[in-house]
Short mmCIF file of C-alpha atoms in Angstrom, two decimals:
data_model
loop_
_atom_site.label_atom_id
_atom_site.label_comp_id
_atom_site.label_asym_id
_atom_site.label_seq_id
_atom_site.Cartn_x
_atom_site.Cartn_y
_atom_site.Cartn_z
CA UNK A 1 27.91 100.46 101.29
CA UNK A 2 30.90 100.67 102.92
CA UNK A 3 31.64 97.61 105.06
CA UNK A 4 34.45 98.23 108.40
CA UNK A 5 36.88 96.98 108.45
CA UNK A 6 38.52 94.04 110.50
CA UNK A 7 42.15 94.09 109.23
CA UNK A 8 44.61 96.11 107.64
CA UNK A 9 47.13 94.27 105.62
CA UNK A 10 50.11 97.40 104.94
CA UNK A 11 52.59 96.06 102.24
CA UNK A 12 55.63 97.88 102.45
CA UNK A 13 57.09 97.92 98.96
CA UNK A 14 60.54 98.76 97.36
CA UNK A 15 61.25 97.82 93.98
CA UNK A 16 59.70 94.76 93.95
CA UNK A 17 58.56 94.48 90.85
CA UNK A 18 58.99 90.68 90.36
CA UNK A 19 57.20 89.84 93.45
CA UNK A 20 54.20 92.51 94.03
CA UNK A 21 51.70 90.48 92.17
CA UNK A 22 52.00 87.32 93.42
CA UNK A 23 51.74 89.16 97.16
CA UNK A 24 48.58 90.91 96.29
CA UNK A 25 46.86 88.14 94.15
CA UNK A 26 47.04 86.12 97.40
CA UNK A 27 44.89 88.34 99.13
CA UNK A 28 41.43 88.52 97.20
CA UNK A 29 39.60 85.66 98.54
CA UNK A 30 36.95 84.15 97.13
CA UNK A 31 33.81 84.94 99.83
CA UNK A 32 33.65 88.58 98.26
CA UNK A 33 31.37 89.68 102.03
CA UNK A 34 34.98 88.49 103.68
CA UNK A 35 36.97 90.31 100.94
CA UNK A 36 35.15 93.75 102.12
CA UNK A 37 36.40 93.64 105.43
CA UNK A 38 39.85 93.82 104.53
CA UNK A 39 42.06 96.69 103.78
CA UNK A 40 45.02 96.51 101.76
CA UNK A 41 47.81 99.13 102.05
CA UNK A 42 49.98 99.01 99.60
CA UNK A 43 53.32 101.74 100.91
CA UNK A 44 55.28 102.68 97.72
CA UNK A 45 58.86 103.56 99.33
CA UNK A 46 59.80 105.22 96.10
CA UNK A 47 60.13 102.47 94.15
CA UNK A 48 62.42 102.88 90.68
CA UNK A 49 61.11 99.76 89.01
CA UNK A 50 57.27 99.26 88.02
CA UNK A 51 55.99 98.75 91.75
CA UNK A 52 53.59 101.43 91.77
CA UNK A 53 52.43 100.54 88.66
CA UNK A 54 51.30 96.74 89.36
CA UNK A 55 50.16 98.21 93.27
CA UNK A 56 47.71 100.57 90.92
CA UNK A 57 46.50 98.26 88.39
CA UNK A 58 44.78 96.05 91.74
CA UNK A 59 43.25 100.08 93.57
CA UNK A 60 41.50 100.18 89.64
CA UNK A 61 40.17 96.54 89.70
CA UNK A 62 39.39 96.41 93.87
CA UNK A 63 39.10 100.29 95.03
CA UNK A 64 36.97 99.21 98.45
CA UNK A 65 40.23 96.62 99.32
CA UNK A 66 43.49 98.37 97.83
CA UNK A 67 44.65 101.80 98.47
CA UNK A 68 48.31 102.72 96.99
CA UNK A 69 50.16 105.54 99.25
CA UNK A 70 53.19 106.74 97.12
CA UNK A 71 55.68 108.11 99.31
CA UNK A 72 59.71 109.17 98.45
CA UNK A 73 62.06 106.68 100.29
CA UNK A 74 62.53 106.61 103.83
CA UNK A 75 63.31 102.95 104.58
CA UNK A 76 60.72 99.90 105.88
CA UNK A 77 60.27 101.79 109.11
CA UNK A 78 58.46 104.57 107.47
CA UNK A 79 56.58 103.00 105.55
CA UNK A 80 55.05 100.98 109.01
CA UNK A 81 54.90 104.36 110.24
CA UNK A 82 52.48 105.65 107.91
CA UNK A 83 50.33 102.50 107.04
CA UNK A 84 49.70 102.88 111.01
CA UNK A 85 48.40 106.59 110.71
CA UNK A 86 46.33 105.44 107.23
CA UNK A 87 44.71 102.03 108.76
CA UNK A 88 40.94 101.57 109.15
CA UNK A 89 41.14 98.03 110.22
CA UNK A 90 40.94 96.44 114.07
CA UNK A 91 44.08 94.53 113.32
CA UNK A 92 47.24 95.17 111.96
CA UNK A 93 48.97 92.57 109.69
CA UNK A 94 52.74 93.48 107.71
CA UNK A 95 53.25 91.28 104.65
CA UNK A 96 56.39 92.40 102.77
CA UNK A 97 55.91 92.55 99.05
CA UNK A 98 58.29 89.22 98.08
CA UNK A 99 56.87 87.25 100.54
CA UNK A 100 52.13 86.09 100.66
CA UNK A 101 49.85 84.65 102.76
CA UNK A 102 47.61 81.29 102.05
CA UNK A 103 44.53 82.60 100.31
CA UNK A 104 42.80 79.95 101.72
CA UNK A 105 44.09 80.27 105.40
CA UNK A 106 43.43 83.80 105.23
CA UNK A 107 39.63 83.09 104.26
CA UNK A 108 39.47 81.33 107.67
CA UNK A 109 41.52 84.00 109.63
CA UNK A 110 39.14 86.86 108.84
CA UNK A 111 36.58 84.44 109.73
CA UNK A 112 38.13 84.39 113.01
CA UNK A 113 38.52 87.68 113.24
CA UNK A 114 34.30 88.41 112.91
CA UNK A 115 34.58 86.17 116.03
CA UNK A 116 35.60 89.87 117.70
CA UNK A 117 36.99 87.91 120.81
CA UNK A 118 39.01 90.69 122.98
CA UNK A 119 42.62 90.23 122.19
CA UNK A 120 45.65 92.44 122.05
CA UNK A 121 47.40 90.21 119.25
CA UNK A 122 46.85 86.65 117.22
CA UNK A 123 49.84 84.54 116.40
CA UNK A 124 49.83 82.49 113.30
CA UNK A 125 51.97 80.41 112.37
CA UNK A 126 54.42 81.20 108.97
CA UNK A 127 55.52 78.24 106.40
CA UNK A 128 59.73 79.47 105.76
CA UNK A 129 60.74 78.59 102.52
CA UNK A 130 64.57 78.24 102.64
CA UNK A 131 65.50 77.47 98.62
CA UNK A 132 63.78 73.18 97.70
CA UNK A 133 63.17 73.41 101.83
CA UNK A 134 59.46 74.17 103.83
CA UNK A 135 58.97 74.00 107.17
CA UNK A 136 56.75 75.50 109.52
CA UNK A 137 58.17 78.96 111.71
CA UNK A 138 57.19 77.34 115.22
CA UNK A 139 55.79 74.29 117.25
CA UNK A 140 53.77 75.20 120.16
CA UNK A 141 52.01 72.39 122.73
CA UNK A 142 49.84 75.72 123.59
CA UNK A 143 46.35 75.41 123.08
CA UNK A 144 44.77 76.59 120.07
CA UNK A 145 41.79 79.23 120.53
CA UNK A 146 42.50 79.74 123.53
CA UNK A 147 43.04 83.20 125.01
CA UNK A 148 46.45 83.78 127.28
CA UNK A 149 47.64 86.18 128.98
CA UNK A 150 51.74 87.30 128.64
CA UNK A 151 52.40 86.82 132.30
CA UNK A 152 51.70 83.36 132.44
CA UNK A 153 53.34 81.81 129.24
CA UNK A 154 57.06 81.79 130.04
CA UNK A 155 57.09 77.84 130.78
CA UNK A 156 55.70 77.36 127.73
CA UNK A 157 57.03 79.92 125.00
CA UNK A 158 60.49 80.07 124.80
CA UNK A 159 61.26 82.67 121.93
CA UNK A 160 60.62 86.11 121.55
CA UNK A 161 57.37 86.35 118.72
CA UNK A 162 58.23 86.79 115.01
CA UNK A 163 56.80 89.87 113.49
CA UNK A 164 55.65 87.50 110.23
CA UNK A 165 53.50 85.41 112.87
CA UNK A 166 51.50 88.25 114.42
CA UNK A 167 48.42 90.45 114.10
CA UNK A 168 48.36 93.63 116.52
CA UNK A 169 45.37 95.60 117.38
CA UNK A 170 46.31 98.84 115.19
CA UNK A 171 46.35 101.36 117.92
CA UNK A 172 48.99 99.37 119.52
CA UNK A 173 51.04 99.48 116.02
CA UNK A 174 50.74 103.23 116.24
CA UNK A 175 51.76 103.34 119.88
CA UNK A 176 55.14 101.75 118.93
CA UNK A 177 56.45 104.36 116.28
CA UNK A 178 59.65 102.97 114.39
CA UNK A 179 62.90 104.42 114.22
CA UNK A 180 62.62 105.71 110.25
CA UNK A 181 65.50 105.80 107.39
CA UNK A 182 66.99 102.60 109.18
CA UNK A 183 67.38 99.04 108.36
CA UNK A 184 66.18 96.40 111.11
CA UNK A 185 63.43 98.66 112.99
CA UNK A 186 60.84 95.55 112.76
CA UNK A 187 63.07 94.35 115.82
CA UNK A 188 61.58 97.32 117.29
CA UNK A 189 57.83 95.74 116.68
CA UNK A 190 58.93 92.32 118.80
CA UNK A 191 60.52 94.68 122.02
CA UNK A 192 58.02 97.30 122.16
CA UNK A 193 54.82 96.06 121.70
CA UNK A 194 54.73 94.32 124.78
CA UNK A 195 54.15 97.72 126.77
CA UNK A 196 51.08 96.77 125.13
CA UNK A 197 49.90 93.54 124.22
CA UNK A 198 48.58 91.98 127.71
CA UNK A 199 46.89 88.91 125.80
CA UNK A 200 46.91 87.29 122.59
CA UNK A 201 45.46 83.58 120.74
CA UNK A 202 47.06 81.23 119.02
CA UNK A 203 45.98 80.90 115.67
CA UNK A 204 48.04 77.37 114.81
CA UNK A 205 47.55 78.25 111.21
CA UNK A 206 50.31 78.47 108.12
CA UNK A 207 48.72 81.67 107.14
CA UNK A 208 52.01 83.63 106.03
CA UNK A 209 54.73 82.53 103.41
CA UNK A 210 58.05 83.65 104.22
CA UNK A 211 60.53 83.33 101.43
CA UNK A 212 64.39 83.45 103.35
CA UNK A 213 67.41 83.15 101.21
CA UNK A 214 66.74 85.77 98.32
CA UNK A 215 69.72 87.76 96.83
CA UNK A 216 69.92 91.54 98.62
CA UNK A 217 67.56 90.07 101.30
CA UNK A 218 67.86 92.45 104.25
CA UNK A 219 68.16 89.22 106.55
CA UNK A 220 71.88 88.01 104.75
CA UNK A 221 74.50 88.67 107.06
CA UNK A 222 76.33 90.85 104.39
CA UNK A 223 74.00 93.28 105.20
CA UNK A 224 73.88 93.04 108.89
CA UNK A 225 77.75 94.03 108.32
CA UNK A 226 76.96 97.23 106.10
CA UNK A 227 74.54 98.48 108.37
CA UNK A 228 75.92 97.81 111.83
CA UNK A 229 75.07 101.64 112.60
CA UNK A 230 71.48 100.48 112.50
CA UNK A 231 71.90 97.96 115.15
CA UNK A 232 73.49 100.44 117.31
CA UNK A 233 71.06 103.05 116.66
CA UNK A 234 68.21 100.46 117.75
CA UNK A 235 70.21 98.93 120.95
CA UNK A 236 70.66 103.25 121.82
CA UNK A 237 66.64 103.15 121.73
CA UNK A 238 66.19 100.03 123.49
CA UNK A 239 68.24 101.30 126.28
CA UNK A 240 66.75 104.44 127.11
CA UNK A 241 62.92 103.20 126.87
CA UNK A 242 63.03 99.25 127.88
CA UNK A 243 60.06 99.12 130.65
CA UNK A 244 60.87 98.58 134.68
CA UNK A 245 58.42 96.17 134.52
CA UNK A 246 59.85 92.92 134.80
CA UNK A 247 57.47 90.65 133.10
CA UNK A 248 57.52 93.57 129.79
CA UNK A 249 61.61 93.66 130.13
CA UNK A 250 61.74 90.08 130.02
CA UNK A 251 60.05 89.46 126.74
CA UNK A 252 61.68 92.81 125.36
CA UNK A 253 64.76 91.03 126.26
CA UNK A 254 64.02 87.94 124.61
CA UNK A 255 63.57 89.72 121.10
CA UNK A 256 66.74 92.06 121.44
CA UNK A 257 69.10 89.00 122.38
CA UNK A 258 69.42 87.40 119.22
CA UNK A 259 69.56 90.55 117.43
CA UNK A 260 72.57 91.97 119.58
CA UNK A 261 74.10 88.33 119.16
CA UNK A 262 74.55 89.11 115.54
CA UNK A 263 75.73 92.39 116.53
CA UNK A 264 78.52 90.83 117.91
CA UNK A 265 79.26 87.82 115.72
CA UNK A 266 79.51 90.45 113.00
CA UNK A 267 82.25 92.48 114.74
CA UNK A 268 84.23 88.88 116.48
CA UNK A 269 84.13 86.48 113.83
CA UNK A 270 83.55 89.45 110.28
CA UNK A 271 86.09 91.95 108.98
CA UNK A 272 84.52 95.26 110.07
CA UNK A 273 85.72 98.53 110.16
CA UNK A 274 87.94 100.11 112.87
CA UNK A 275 85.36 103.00 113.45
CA UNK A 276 82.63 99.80 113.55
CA UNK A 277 84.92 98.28 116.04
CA UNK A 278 85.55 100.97 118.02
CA UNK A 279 81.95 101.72 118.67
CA UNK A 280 81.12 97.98 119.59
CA UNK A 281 84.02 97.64 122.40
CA UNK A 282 81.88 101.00 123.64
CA UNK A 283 78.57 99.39 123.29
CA UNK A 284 80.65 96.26 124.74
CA UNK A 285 80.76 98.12 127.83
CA UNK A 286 76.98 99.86 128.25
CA UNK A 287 75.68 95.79 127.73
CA UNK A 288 78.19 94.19 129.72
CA UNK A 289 77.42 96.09 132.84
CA UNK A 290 73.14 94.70 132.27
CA UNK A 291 73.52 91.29 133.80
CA UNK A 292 70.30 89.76 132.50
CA UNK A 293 71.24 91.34 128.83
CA UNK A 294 74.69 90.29 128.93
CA UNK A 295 74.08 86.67 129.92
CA UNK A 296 71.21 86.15 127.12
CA UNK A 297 74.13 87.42 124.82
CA UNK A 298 77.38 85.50 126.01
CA UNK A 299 75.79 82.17 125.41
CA UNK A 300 76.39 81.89 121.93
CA UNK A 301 78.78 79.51 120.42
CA UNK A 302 80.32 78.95 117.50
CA UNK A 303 81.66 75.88 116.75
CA UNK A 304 80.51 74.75 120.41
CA UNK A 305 82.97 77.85 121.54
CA UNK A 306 81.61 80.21 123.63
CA UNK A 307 83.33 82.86 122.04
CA UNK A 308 81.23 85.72 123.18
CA UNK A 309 82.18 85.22 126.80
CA UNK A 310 85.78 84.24 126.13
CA UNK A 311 86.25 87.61 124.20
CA UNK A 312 84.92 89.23 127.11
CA UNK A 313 87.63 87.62 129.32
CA UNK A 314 90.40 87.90 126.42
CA UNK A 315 89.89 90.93 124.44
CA UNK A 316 92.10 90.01 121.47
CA UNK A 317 89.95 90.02 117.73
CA UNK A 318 92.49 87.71 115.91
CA UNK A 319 91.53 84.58 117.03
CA UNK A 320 88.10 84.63 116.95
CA UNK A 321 88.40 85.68 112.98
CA UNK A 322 89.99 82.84 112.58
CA UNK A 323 87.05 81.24 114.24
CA UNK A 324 84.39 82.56 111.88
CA UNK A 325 87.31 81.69 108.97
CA UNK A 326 87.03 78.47 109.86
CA UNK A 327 83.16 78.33 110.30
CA UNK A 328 83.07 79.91 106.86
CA UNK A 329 85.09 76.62 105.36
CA UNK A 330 83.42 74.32 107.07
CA UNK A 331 79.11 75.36 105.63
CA UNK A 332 81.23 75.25 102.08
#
């Protein structure tokens, strides 16, 4: 008997051969009626190392859970893409291969789950572990269980939602679409989805492990500086289909900020490229001239400088490496 199912769990996976078991051993919970409502995806992105082998070796042992789809390489994005068009479950959970959720806690979230309230999304919480460091993703004084609508949480939520903390309803995941053969799209996810999600609960649970700090981790800021072209390429999206609604634009706001900030304390305070350069002082221009953008941006400091704003006023690039020369000394 085939038993529906409530989730979808897609595991987008690139050589990750050292951390692929540890992932998918989290996820076979003991209360094997609970196990059977899950459905694990496991996206091969055409790994070179002995990912697809391990992701097989758990289809043999659990075929009604795990389902392997080996695909050539074509970046995270894609591999969203098509665990979207594959799901079966209600919800829509991403855990990336080096990173795995409390067995336990997960036990109790598909318990939830069989609860079928009617929500758009649920927002866990995630436990970040930063090298000898753990500490939990957020603090909320919201109330847990309780079912809230977007529209009326902006006194209370001040951040946009982390894509590690949330389950979607999986025909909103396939609504969204990411940008493929790019690095960054789950930004995408956290500015989208809210042409979407109209209500959500908050699950005040450490369900997801979140390991930050690895070597060749997308998230180091080395690699935001090789793959500026991706942040561009996302901001170019953003700006053509961010909603006229002005509740939607304000959270889609609230997750592109931050990522744009990077944008430009890669290009002000980093050694990029003239070509990289060139197209920021053009992007500069497009963001400068959308007020509510620009002022979420121009706030950041470093060093308690505001030296966003002041580079807007005094367009020289010198100084401000200096600046991020000087940051760079001082975290030593």
């Amino acid at each position: 008997m085939i038993m529906d199912k409530i989730i979808t769990i897609a595991v987008p996976t690139y050589n990750m051969e050292e951390y692929l078991e540890r992932c998918l051993e989290s996820l076979l919970i003991e209360d094997y009626s609970l196990l059977m409502n899950i459905e694990v995806l496991v996206i091969n992105d055409g790994s070179k190392d002995c990912s697809l082998k391990i992701a097989h070796t758990y289809e043999t042992r659990f075929p009604e859970v795990f389902r392997v789809i080996d695909k050539a390489n074509g970046n995270w994005g894609s591999c969203i893409n098509r665990a979207a068009k594959e799901a079966q479950g209600d919800y829509f959970l991403i855990l990336d291969a080096d990173d795995w959720l409390n067995t336990r806690e997960l036990e109790n979230f598909i318990k939830e789950l069989k609860t079928k309230k009617e929500v758009d999304m649920y927002v866990y919480n995630c436990l970040l572990h930063n090298g000898k460091r753990k500490e939990p993703m957020f603090l909320t004084k919201m109330e847990v269980g309780k079912s809230y609508r977007i529209s009326d949480i902006k006194a209370v939520w001040d951040c946009s939602f982390f894509i590690h903390c949330i389950a979607l309803k999986t025909d909103i995941i396939r609504k969204i679409h990411l940008t493929e053969g790019i690095s960054y799209c789950d930004v995408e996810i956290s500015i989208y989805m809210f042409e979407y999600v109209k209500s959500f609960i908050i699950y005040d649970r450490l369900l997801y492990d979140y390991v930050v700090g690895r070597p060749g981790q997308s998230i180091e800021f080395e690699s935001y500086i090789r793959n500026l072209s991706a942040i561009v390429k996302i901001y170019r999206r953003y700006s053509k289909e961010c909603s006229c609604d002005k509740e939607v634009l304000y959270w889609q706001q609230k997750a592109i900020i931050p990522f744009l900030q990077i944008y430009y304390q890669a290009n002000l305070l980093y050694k990029t490229s003239s070509l990289d350069f060139y197209t920021f002082k053009a992007l500069h221009e497009e963001i400068h001239n959308d007020l509510s953008l620009w002022n979420g941006i121009c706030n950041q400091s470093c060093l308690k400088i505001p030296y966003i704003k002041i580079w807007s006023l005094i367009p020289l690039r010198f100084p401000f490496r200096i600046l991020g020369l000087l940051r760079n000394k001082l975290k030593r």
